[in-house]
Amino acid sequence: MITRMVTAWIGLILCQLLIQGNFSQKVNVTELNRQFLLAFPKLQNPNIYLLIYTMTKEITVTVSLTNPGSFDHVMIAQLKVKRLKSIHYRLDKGNIPSPLKEYSHHRCLVLDSYHSFGVHVHMYDGTHSLSSFMAVPVQAFGRTYVVITHEMRSFYTVLAQRRTKVFVSLLIYPPHELVVDGALRPVGIHNWRTVELQNYQAFSLMKCAEKSLLSNISLTGSRIESIRPIGVISGSCSFIYFECKYLDILLTYPDMASEMLLPVKMFGQNFVIVYSHKRANNDSIIITTSESNTAAIFYSKNSTSKLSLKHSRINKFRLSKPECYVVSNKPVAIYYYATSICSDTPSEGGPSIMMIMPNELFYNVYVWVDPPEEEALCVISLVIPVTTSIEKVFWNGGSIPYVNKQVEKGVIMSNHFIVTLELWFNSTEASLEASFNFGCYFSGFNIGSFFQAAGFLYQDEKRYSPCGYFVHVDDDGKDNDCDNLVDEELRNGVDDDGDGLIDEDTYKVSDCDKAGRWAKGCLQACSDFCFSKCDKYNGTCSSCVNGRTNPQNFCLDECPKYTYGKNCKGNCSEKCNGRDCIERSQGQCLPLDITSTQVPVITEKLSMASKLPATTPLTVTTQTPETVAVFNTTVIPVTYTTMLPHGEKTEPKQDSKFITIGVVILTPILIGVLGSICLNIIGKRRRSSKTASE
């Protein structure tokens, strides 16, 4: 029975370890930008290029097709990618994950690596249609999105890494009937639909096919919300501007436009709107917000205008002064909305959709990969702080090889200026790098045109959040902890709102300036072995007291043998005539008159309870400075490792093994001596009795 119980416990522990190992591996692969999910609309003659780049010396990227509902993917390629040497990977048509119906679930493409990388997507439909966008990594997925499309052959695709339920508020104009699960259902303005997605599954609403009924609709303004983070791609499979005067121009050059959207959590409050100077006459912008009572102010060179925004409403207007700066009191999203230019040649551009990056998401490294099938005139727009210059931005490590440079410094109140560069590309990749954050956009003109933000490596700290972004101040009227409640906590060390957190809506960890304290609300005490202050975020020491070392481990490590004092720089051998010290703080030496009955057991007690993380291992060693012979017994130092729970005092355990060994050896000797004494006494008594009897 006991054997079975032990076996069961061992099996349970192994099972838990295996589960934990698998889970951590799956989580780690999605940290930073190590995993991407993609899917594409159903095109007539598709050519899909994945242009993969990295800032790491060399990585391996695995490209697979998913089995919805499963974590087992079907690998189709493994690619070796070197630093700033992009891989142009063309998907076979049989491996392009696309919906089979207008409204359907389908599989998706997954790209994995154990190192950070980025992906540009270039979609061709035939030879006259091109769309380009930067893929958003799984770690930057969000729960809420606002869709943007053109007014013709629109689509959106939802990508789920984990099983979730998605709520779609369809804003379709004009209202019409949609085939949903094989049946015609009326849809129109703000009709809600609920869609369930399995692990690694995609879902699309697509009006791309030539036989689609009422394909000339817009999905702009549709709202997608999910229980778990998702990714969203939206756009139009084919579009052309309807105000062209000549019918042959209208029918000859349709083009795609698509964008992988940023979630609401990455909306911003400061924007510099750039444009392509060859396209400005027919372009416009769309601005939307997810909060009520939002105001946005547009600053251009010669005018200032204020716009009041309502929750989830779409505001679209033509750019009479396309170069401007936008400030809002609450987070918003701004989309650049380009339409086909009325021209008898497509070289001057076609439709495109692009999200304007908030200044809060500016980065200092960008990577650009040109479309692989044609040479194009590429216009690069850089948004640079006025405190620096274009000469401090490096192209592949050197100066920028521009053909024409226009420096615009007239953007009012933006603290940025825009630099426009024109270059001819032919399957070229390039990196732009600076010691400061800046914005970067690329637009291209030829058979197919595009306009997009350049690729950059997302980081968690680059995410912009409308809540939690502010400096925490008591009674500041802001939702500092992102729980949709405002100022619900008092600075009293009590969980006032019952959410398991204490004082989370009052002040940040950075506000903890009390000596000897750390963590949110200064609730943790620094280790007693810290010499002065400790890190207010993780409690590690800045330096250690005498006799202690390793400040990153809370100074729990004692100085090594034959060392003592500050930073363990004291030399015991010199101080103690070749012998070790008996303590590490002051370097006290072992007395020379020790007899065989003196057994020095040196232990150092923790004077107070150190406030350490509950999982911090504390190693305490009981030791003697030298090996001392006692009753032919050797003193054996023993090391104990224990876990310190918060607020508990832990004292080193005394090593008594040498006593046990001594007793074991001494006991037979004592028994023998006592036995001999007893025998002598008995012998004497017998002799005395014998003498008396005689």
XYZ file of C-alpha atoms in Angstrom:
694
model
C 0.000 0.000 0.000
C 2.776 2.414 0.958
C 4.674 1.534 -2.227
C 1.620 2.348 -4.363
C 1.113 5.682 -2.632
C 4.764 6.659 -3.166
C 4.557 5.638 -6.844
C 1.388 7.689 -7.306
C 2.970 10.770 -5.739
C 6.068 10.454 -7.936
C 3.873 10.105 -11.032
C 1.848 13.157 -10.070
C 4.990 15.251 -9.549
C 6.449 14.159 -12.904
C 3.160 14.931 -14.632
C 3.092 18.414 -13.142
C 6.684 19.030 -14.218
C 5.913 17.923 -17.765
C 2.850 20.148 -17.937
C 4.787 23.115 -16.597
C 7.616 22.500 -19.067
C 5.273 22.364 -22.087
C 3.374 25.433 -20.975
C 6.474 27.545 -20.439
C 7.828 26.548 -23.831
C 4.636 27.651 -25.575
C 4.597 30.906 -23.651
C 8.258 31.638 -24.336
C 7.851 31.260 -28.071
C 5.361 34.145 -28.130
C 7.435 36.529 -26.042
C 8.672 39.598 -27.898
C 8.078 39.050 -31.613
C 8.864 35.361 -31.887
C 5.546 34.235 -33.364
C 3.325 35.608 -36.117
C -0.102 34.475 -37.337
C -1.266 35.357 -40.849
C -4.089 34.610 -43.276
C -5.038 36.139 -46.607
C -8.154 36.981 -48.642
C -9.181 34.736 -51.507
C -7.515 36.234 -54.601
C -7.891 35.321 -58.264
C -4.187 34.958 -59.021
C -2.339 35.240 -55.706
C 1.367 35.636 -55.150
C 2.249 36.018 -51.471
C 5.737 36.980 -50.347
C 6.887 36.861 -46.735
C 9.940 39.044 -46.297
C 11.556 38.002 -43.008
C 14.302 39.952 -41.261
C 16.061 39.977 -37.910
C 18.470 42.030 -35.826
C 20.038 38.834 -34.446
C 23.186 37.385 -36.018
C 21.419 34.276 -37.371
C 18.098 32.632 -36.569
C 15.883 29.803 -37.800
C 12.251 30.597 -38.626
C 9.735 27.769 -38.995
C 6.787 28.324 -41.345
C 3.774 26.069 -40.726
C 0.090 25.668 -41.484
C -2.146 25.273 -38.465
C -4.625 22.555 -37.601
C -7.410 24.594 -35.947
C -8.061 23.415 -32.420
C -4.643 21.800 -32.124
C -1.127 22.889 -31.209
C 0.326 20.483 -33.783
C 1.182 22.418 -36.934
C 2.156 21.160 -40.389
C 5.623 22.500 -41.139
C 6.138 23.652 -44.719
C 9.549 25.343 -44.459
C 12.482 26.151 -42.189
C 14.347 29.314 -43.113
C 17.788 30.544 -42.053
C 17.773 34.314 -41.627
C 20.855 36.441 -40.967
C 21.060 39.923 -39.502
C 19.730 42.489 -41.994
C 19.766 39.873 -44.772
C 16.083 39.281 -45.364
C 14.605 36.087 -46.757
C 12.104 36.466 -49.605
C 9.865 33.442 -49.103
C 7.123 32.865 -51.650
C 4.179 30.794 -50.491
C 3.026 27.993 -52.768
C -0.565 28.580 -53.818
C -1.590 25.365 -52.087
C -0.187 26.681 -48.811
C -1.971 30.044 -48.789
C -4.536 29.990 -45.943
C -7.674 31.682 -47.284
C -11.423 31.394 -46.628
C -13.466 29.198 -48.944
C -16.690 31.157 -48.409
C -17.654 34.755 -47.831
C -18.220 34.098 -44.139
C -16.192 31.157 -42.836
C -13.569 29.728 -40.507
C -10.243 28.546 -41.894
C -6.678 27.721 -40.931
C -3.844 30.202 -40.710
C -0.108 30.459 -41.231
C 2.208 30.492 -38.207
C 5.835 31.645 -38.152
C 7.940 30.698 -35.105
C 11.475 31.302 -33.932
C 13.373 31.248 -30.663
C 14.695 34.726 -31.474
C 13.071 38.024 -32.375
C 12.270 38.717 -36.027
C 9.954 40.794 -38.183
C 7.775 40.091 -41.218
C 6.699 42.244 -44.163
C 3.858 40.875 -46.280
C 3.550 41.686 -49.983
C 0.368 40.410 -51.667
C 0.056 40.385 -55.437
C -3.115 39.583 -57.359
C -1.967 39.177 -60.916
C 0.457 41.796 -62.194
C -1.398 45.052 -61.558
C -2.398 44.722 -57.918
C -0.178 44.994 -54.873
C -0.759 45.417 -51.168
C 1.915 45.593 -48.508
C 1.748 45.657 -44.726
C 3.860 44.996 -41.669
C 2.826 41.917 -39.680
C 1.972 42.448 -36.012
C 3.480 39.792 -33.697
C 1.273 37.678 -31.456
C 2.646 39.365 -28.335
C 1.176 42.689 -29.548
C -2.317 41.270 -30.177
C -5.201 42.967 -28.399
C -8.853 42.420 -27.517
C -10.497 45.351 -29.324
C -10.101 46.624 -32.903
C -11.726 49.115 -35.263
C -11.856 47.909 -38.890
C -10.963 50.081 -41.881
C -11.574 49.213 -45.557
C -12.286 50.911 -48.861
C -15.794 50.987 -50.347
C -15.347 48.021 -52.672
C -14.728 44.268 -52.175
C -13.978 44.618 -48.480
C -12.757 41.963 -46.071
C -11.519 41.414 -42.550
C -9.749 38.427 -41.016
C -9.545 37.573 -37.308
C -6.596 35.469 -36.087
C -6.720 33.600 -32.767
C -3.811 31.899 -31.055
C -5.990 30.595 -28.203
C -9.602 29.509 -28.122
C -11.824 32.551 -27.741
C -15.197 34.098 -28.411
C -15.272 37.112 -30.732
C -18.018 39.741 -30.848
C -18.293 41.625 -34.130
C -20.309 44.814 -34.499
C -20.769 44.986 -38.267
C -20.968 48.488 -39.654
C -21.857 47.672 -43.259
C -22.951 50.363 -45.625
C -25.163 50.135 -47.552
C -27.130 47.498 -45.532
C -27.683 44.223 -47.377
C -28.081 40.486 -46.885
C -25.094 38.321 -46.053
C -24.703 34.564 -46.421
C -24.027 33.363 -42.868
C -23.485 29.611 -42.426
C -25.326 28.912 -45.660
C -28.371 31.107 -44.948
C -29.209 34.666 -46.009
C -29.374 37.029 -43.060
C -29.956 40.776 -43.078
C -27.032 42.856 -41.894
C -26.588 46.581 -41.721
C -25.436 49.240 -39.340
C -24.121 47.811 -36.065
C -25.471 44.258 -36.304
C -23.742 42.104 -33.700
C -22.359 38.696 -34.561
C -20.717 36.206 -32.202
C -17.982 33.960 -33.563
C -16.155 31.207 -31.682
C -12.562 30.452 -32.641
C -10.410 27.461 -31.725
C -6.672 27.465 -31.028
C -4.730 28.707 -34.059
C -7.790 29.384 -36.183
C -8.836 32.268 -38.430
C -12.217 33.659 -39.396
C -12.985 35.918 -42.354
C -15.782 38.010 -43.762
C -14.818 38.489 -47.399
C -16.496 40.122 -50.394
C -13.560 39.572 -52.745
C -14.977 37.107 -55.270
C -16.279 38.367 -58.590
C -19.599 36.594 -57.956
C -20.069 38.196 -54.535
C -23.455 39.831 -54.146
C -23.412 43.528 -53.296
C -19.634 43.591 -53.176
C -19.465 47.389 -53.193
C -19.731 47.807 -49.446
C -17.562 49.268 -46.727
C -16.766 47.637 -43.391
C -15.057 50.757 -42.045
C -16.054 51.357 -38.454
C -16.922 47.747 -37.660
C -15.785 46.901 -34.151
C -14.250 43.562 -33.160
C -13.925 42.532 -29.509
C -12.610 39.282 -28.076
C -12.311 37.543 -24.726
C -8.657 36.754 -25.479
C -6.102 38.661 -27.590
C -6.512 38.350 -31.350
C -4.998 39.796 -34.509
C -6.977 41.524 -37.279
C -6.198 42.183 -40.957
C -8.633 44.275 -43.000
C -8.830 46.019 -46.353
C -10.182 45.708 -49.870
C -9.286 43.059 -52.418
C -9.893 45.447 -55.312
C -10.644 49.134 -55.420
C -10.496 52.109 -57.743
C -11.529 55.716 -57.299
C -15.004 56.316 -58.772
C -14.558 59.984 -59.669
C -12.261 59.429 -62.629
C -13.685 60.955 -65.799
C -12.715 58.194 -68.199
C -14.312 54.764 -68.010
C -11.276 52.934 -69.383
C -9.165 54.288 -66.525
C -11.837 53.277 -64.028
C -11.944 49.671 -65.208
C -8.315 49.049 -66.068
C -6.344 49.528 -62.892
C -8.007 48.169 -59.755
C -5.655 47.616 -56.841
C -5.607 46.033 -53.386
C -5.300 47.809 -50.059
C -4.836 46.132 -46.676
C -3.392 46.682 -43.217
C -2.735 44.578 -40.133
C -4.344 46.707 -37.475
C -3.083 47.832 -34.104
C -5.460 47.132 -31.198
C -7.185 49.815 -29.145
C -4.633 49.352 -26.357
C -1.997 50.813 -28.706
C -3.930 53.963 -29.624
C -2.082 57.206 -28.908
C -2.494 60.912 -28.198
C 0.244 62.508 -30.329
C 0.665 62.064 -34.090
C 2.602 63.578 -36.970
C 0.702 62.887 -40.201
C 2.948 62.364 -43.201
C 1.940 61.937 -46.813
C 3.447 61.132 -50.173
C 3.830 64.388 -52.050
C 2.872 62.618 -55.291
C -0.468 61.505 -53.860
C -1.830 64.326 -51.758
C -4.669 65.473 -54.020
C -6.950 62.482 -53.385
C -5.975 61.315 -49.920
C -7.871 61.606 -46.658
C -7.635 60.406 -43.082
C -9.957 58.618 -40.694
C -9.848 59.204 -36.959
C -11.695 57.243 -34.287
C -11.693 56.824 -30.522
C -12.856 54.214 -28.032
C -13.688 56.714 -25.309
C -16.390 59.320 -24.987
C -15.786 63.065 -24.754
C -12.634 62.931 -26.850
C -11.247 66.043 -28.498
C -8.511 66.171 -31.150
C -6.742 69.311 -32.339
C -5.168 69.435 -35.811
C -2.262 71.822 -36.258
C -1.070 72.619 -39.763
C 1.228 75.358 -41.039
C -1.468 77.970 -41.402
C -4.460 76.790 -39.416
C -5.706 75.039 -36.312
C -8.936 73.053 -36.072
C -10.593 71.163 -33.238
C -12.660 68.011 -33.693
C -15.029 66.492 -31.114
C -15.122 62.692 -31.282
C -17.787 60.303 -30.061
C -17.222 56.762 -28.868
C -16.780 54.292 -31.782
C -17.720 56.917 -34.393
C -15.718 57.219 -37.602
C -14.652 60.678 -38.778
C -13.317 60.970 -42.310
C -12.171 64.125 -44.047
C -10.018 65.186 -46.977
C -6.511 66.427 -46.282
C -6.453 69.988 -47.585
C -3.232 70.493 -45.625
C -1.913 66.928 -45.499
C 1.106 67.648 -43.363
C -0.072 68.277 -39.818
C 0.293 67.429 -36.165
C -2.513 65.989 -34.010
C -2.982 66.130 -30.249
C -5.898 64.499 -28.407
C -6.959 64.441 -24.779
C -7.686 60.694 -24.961
C -6.187 57.869 -27.052
C -7.275 57.761 -30.703
C -6.357 55.931 -33.903
C -5.602 57.693 -37.186
C -5.681 55.866 -40.523
C -4.259 57.200 -43.780
C -6.820 56.536 -46.489
C -5.417 56.730 -50.032
C -7.569 56.284 -53.135
C -6.604 55.649 -56.745
C -5.369 58.708 -58.515
C -7.117 59.659 -61.763
C -4.385 59.049 -64.295
C -3.880 56.991 -67.412
C -0.898 55.297 -65.804
C -0.759 53.500 -62.469
C 2.804 54.635 -61.812
C 1.471 57.554 -59.791
C -0.145 55.246 -57.297
C -3.218 53.277 -56.339
C -5.277 52.746 -53.176
C -3.678 51.989 -49.839
C -4.562 51.914 -46.149
C -2.120 52.663 -43.366
C -2.227 53.277 -39.637
C -0.396 56.423 -38.571
C 1.889 55.428 -35.709
C 1.445 57.346 -32.437
C 4.563 59.188 -31.353
C 4.459 56.963 -28.271
C 5.306 54.006 -30.536
C 8.245 55.605 -32.335
C 11.321 53.407 -32.341
C 15.030 53.826 -33.015
C 15.543 50.881 -35.424
C 13.559 50.180 -38.605
C 13.948 47.579 -41.313
C 12.526 47.931 -44.787
C 12.227 45.267 -47.495
C 11.202 46.289 -50.997
C 8.552 44.330 -52.986
C 10.447 41.613 -54.852
C 8.813 41.541 -58.297
C 9.377 45.008 -59.665
C 11.451 48.121 -59.431
C 9.649 51.000 -57.787
C 10.193 54.577 -56.790
C 10.200 54.537 -53.019
C 9.464 57.661 -51.006
C 10.662 57.518 -47.416
C 9.178 59.883 -44.861
C 11.058 60.274 -41.589
C 9.625 62.076 -38.564
C 12.621 63.340 -36.622
C 12.771 65.316 -33.357
C 13.860 68.916 -33.891
C 16.613 68.411 -31.330
C 18.576 66.264 -33.799
C 19.150 66.002 -37.572
C 18.867 63.663 -40.542
C 22.639 63.210 -40.516
C 22.283 61.248 -37.269
C 20.091 58.591 -38.917
C 22.167 55.786 -40.447
C 21.258 53.677 -43.483
C 22.788 50.197 -43.237
C 25.379 51.701 -40.922
C 26.303 54.553 -43.269
C 24.865 57.768 -44.669
C 21.474 57.813 -46.417
C 21.858 57.504 -50.236
C 19.040 59.916 -51.050
C 18.336 61.285 -54.510
C 16.180 64.186 -53.405
C 15.780 65.532 -49.897
C 13.081 67.895 -48.708
C 13.312 69.100 -45.131
C 10.076 70.476 -43.694
C 10.406 72.221 -40.334
C 7.141 74.126 -40.372
C 4.932 71.637 -38.532
C 3.536 73.754 -35.719
C 4.048 72.602 -32.116
C 5.079 69.103 -33.111
C 8.672 69.225 -31.905
C 9.388 67.138 -35.010
C 10.237 67.829 -38.612
C 9.618 65.650 -41.657
C 12.327 64.566 -44.072
C 11.236 63.160 -47.435
C 13.657 60.955 -49.364
C 13.258 59.468 -52.847
C 15.080 56.282 -53.836
C 14.732 53.680 -56.557
C 14.557 50.137 -55.243
C 14.797 46.723 -56.805
C 14.443 43.920 -54.272
C 16.425 45.784 -51.657
C 16.418 45.663 -47.892
C 17.735 48.371 -45.660
C 17.957 49.327 -42.017
C 17.508 52.764 -40.517
C 18.981 53.286 -37.077
C 19.534 56.196 -34.715
C 20.253 56.848 -31.060
C 16.795 58.426 -30.658
C 13.204 57.419 -31.446
C 11.733 58.588 -34.743
C 8.903 57.743 -37.131
C 9.370 56.038 -40.495
C 6.998 55.451 -43.443
C 7.487 54.009 -46.929
C 5.401 54.512 -50.047
C 6.039 53.015 -53.472
C 4.835 53.836 -56.981
C 4.741 51.594 -60.005
C 2.415 48.898 -61.344
C 1.235 48.331 -57.812
C 1.503 50.991 -55.141
C 1.678 50.917 -51.369
C 2.004 53.181 -48.357
C 2.896 51.710 -44.981
C 4.712 52.162 -41.716
C 8.169 50.632 -41.745
C 8.893 47.449 -39.863
C 10.133 47.695 -36.312
C 10.618 45.277 -33.457
C 7.794 45.568 -30.976
C 8.575 45.603 -27.288
C 6.198 45.433 -24.359
C 7.375 48.743 -22.965
C 6.482 50.345 -26.304
C 2.807 49.543 -25.888
C 0.672 52.553 -25.208
C -2.197 52.144 -22.776
C -4.914 54.732 -22.143
C -4.968 53.558 -18.550
C -1.895 52.950 -16.460
C 0.111 55.324 -18.669
C -0.249 58.204 -16.259
C 1.908 58.932 -13.238
C 0.007 57.573 -10.241
C -1.213 60.303 -7.934
C -3.812 59.955 -5.192
C -7.264 61.193 -6.262
C -6.037 62.019 -9.765
C -9.313 61.058 -11.466
C -7.587 58.472 -13.690
C -7.829 54.708 -14.052
C -4.232 53.983 -13.148
C -4.608 50.201 -12.870
C -6.787 49.554 -15.959
C -9.770 48.033 -14.122
C -12.354 50.566 -15.376
C -12.537 52.075 -11.882
C -11.194 55.466 -10.881
C -9.547 56.226 -7.533
C -11.133 53.178 -5.898
C -8.187 52.681 -3.524
C -6.923 54.631 -0.535
C -3.270 54.707 0.451
C -3.902 52.651 3.552
C -2.258 49.274 2.935
C -5.713 47.653 2.611
C -7.378 45.934 -0.368
C -10.297 48.387 -0.532
C -11.915 47.015 -3.697
C -11.367 43.306 -2.954
C -9.367 42.510 -6.082
C -6.378 40.997 -4.303
C -4.224 44.095 -4.847
C -3.321 46.754 -2.333
C -3.228 50.487 -3.066
C -2.900 49.744 -6.804
C -4.701 52.919 -7.896
C -2.739 55.340 -5.756
C 0.928 55.463 -6.652
C 3.586 53.607 -8.596
C 6.552 51.631 -7.347
C 8.691 54.555 -8.514
C 7.042 56.667 -5.815
C 8.613 54.510 -3.089
C 11.423 56.629 -1.681
C 11.562 55.292 1.872
C 14.973 54.107 3.004
C 15.194 50.350 3.396
C 11.889 49.659 1.593
C 10.892 48.526 -1.901
C 7.925 47.313 -4.037
C 4.551 48.936 -4.639
C 3.575 51.051 -1.690
C 6.976 50.410 -0.050
C 5.419 47.272 1.444
C 8.639 45.213 1.348
C 11.769 45.691 3.462
C 15.222 45.501 1.920
C 17.457 42.593 2.887
C 19.331 43.132 6.162
C 22.531 42.471 4.250
C 22.058 45.462 1.910
C 24.565 48.183 2.860
C 22.242 51.083 2.031
C 19.282 51.164 -0.342
C 17.873 48.406 -2.511
C 16.217 48.454 -5.927
C 12.656 49.732 -5.521
C 11.357 47.320 -8.190
C 12.971 43.962 -7.323
C 14.635 44.458 -3.941
C 18.194 43.667 -5.068
C 20.938 45.465 -3.139
C 23.076 48.290 -4.476
C 25.957 47.073 -2.276
C 26.480 44.646 0.605
C 27.459 44.978 4.255
C 30.898 43.794 5.356
C 31.326 40.068 4.961
C 28.621 39.666 2.311
C 28.716 39.542 -1.488
C 26.506 39.192 -4.595
C 24.113 42.184 -4.288
C 21.953 40.815 -7.121
C 21.112 37.883 -4.828
C 20.140 40.144 -1.923
C 23.710 39.830 -0.493
C 22.830 36.387 0.848
C 26.241 34.961 -0.072
C 28.974 35.101 2.564
C 32.507 36.064 1.567
C 34.553 33.088 0.332
C 37.173 31.413 2.486
C 40.212 33.465 3.437
C 38.385 36.757 2.639
C 36.463 39.233 4.767
C 35.274 42.825 5.005
C 33.812 45.262 2.448
C 33.430 43.630 -0.965
C 35.372 40.658 0.487
C 38.676 42.427 -0.164
C 40.229 41.564 3.221
C 42.866 38.799 3.299
C 42.443 36.376 6.208
C 45.669 34.532 5.452
C 47.738 37.684 5.957
C 45.846 38.723 9.077
C 45.663 35.317 10.762
C 49.144 33.951 9.997
C 48.098 31.679 7.163
C 44.817 30.607 8.699
C 41.234 31.505 7.813
C 39.068 33.979 9.717
C 36.354 32.757 12.045
C 33.919 35.451 10.825
C 33.674 37.454 7.584
C 32.651 40.906 8.727
C 35.740 42.127 10.647
C 38.060 39.215 9.911
C 38.430 37.940 13.488
C 41.122 35.278 13.789
C 40.913 31.919 15.546
C 42.560 31.949 19.036
C 45.800 29.954 19.181
C 45.195 28.354 22.628
C 42.397 26.059 21.622
C 42.470 22.749 23.448
C 41.003 19.491 22.329
C 37.908 20.146 24.395
C 37.079 23.427 22.644
C 34.975 22.957 19.527
C 34.369 26.279 17.755
C 31.039 26.247 15.956
C 30.667 29.607 14.187
C 27.190 30.500 12.992
C 25.766 33.793 11.891
C 22.163 34.456 12.782
C 19.794 36.671 10.891
C 19.143 39.541 13.259
C 15.802 40.374 11.720
C 13.376 38.855 9.229
C 14.513 39.837 5.734
C 11.695 40.686 3.400
C 12.555 38.581 0.380
C 10.511 37.083 -2.452
C 8.792 33.888 -1.345
C 10.710 31.867 -3.935
C 14.160 33.154 -2.969
C 16.417 30.259 -1.858
C 18.475 31.119 1.215
C 21.669 29.149 1.734
C 22.981 29.078 5.308
C 26.257 27.318 6.086
C 27.469 26.246 9.509
C 31.198 25.746 9.446
C 34.373 25.667 11.480
C 37.418 27.623 10.418
C 39.560 24.514 10.453
C 39.283 20.792 10.893
C 39.668 20.104 14.646
C 40.269 16.646 16.096
C 37.981 15.822 19.026
C 38.009 12.258 20.329
C 39.317 11.125 16.937
C 36.280 12.808 15.341
C 36.311 15.093 12.280
C 34.013 18.112 12.248
C 31.935 18.024 9.025
C 30.377 21.326 7.885
C 26.852 20.903 6.489
C 24.891 23.264 4.200
C 21.119 23.675 4.497
C 18.935 25.326 1.850
C 15.520 26.619 2.896
C 12.830 28.833 1.363
C 12.121 32.087 3.153
C 8.398 32.922 3.252
C 7.524 36.576 3.616
C 7.812 37.940 7.114
C 9.203 34.795 8.773
C 12.463 34.646 10.647
C 14.835 31.934 9.564
C 17.855 31.046 11.667
C 20.647 28.693 10.685
C 20.382 25.175 12.030
C 23.201 24.116 14.334
C 25.350 21.327 13.020
C 25.499 18.593 15.647
C 26.769 15.723 13.546
C 30.229 15.905 15.122
C 28.597 15.478 18.566
C 26.719 12.432 17.331
C 29.884 10.922 15.900
C 31.794 11.646 19.124
C 29.080 10.088 21.252
C 28.993 7.007 19.040
C 32.745 6.522 19.462
C 32.866 7.518 23.126
C 29.991 5.318 24.327
C 31.771 1.941 23.933
C 34.845 3.358 25.669
C 32.783 4.586 28.604
C 30.941 1.263 28.781
C 34.252 -0.556 28.830
C 35.642 1.679 31.572
C 32.477 1.337 33.657
C 32.474 -2.408 33.097
C 36.075 -2.651 34.247
C 35.295 -0.597 37.366
C 32.271 -2.788 38.128
C 34.319 -5.946 37.718
C 36.984 -4.574 40.043
C 34.366 -3.692 42.649
C 32.749 -7.127 42.375
C 36.149 -8.791 42.658
C 37.020 -6.811 45.768
C 33.693 -7.713 47.406
C 34.200 -11.398 46.676
C 37.684 -11.277 48.180
C 36.369 -9.408 51.207
C 33.593 -11.978 51.684
C 36.047 -14.842 51.328
C 38.397 -13.297 53.898
C 35.552 -12.742 56.347
C 34.353 -16.340 56.015
C 37.783 -17.672 56.671
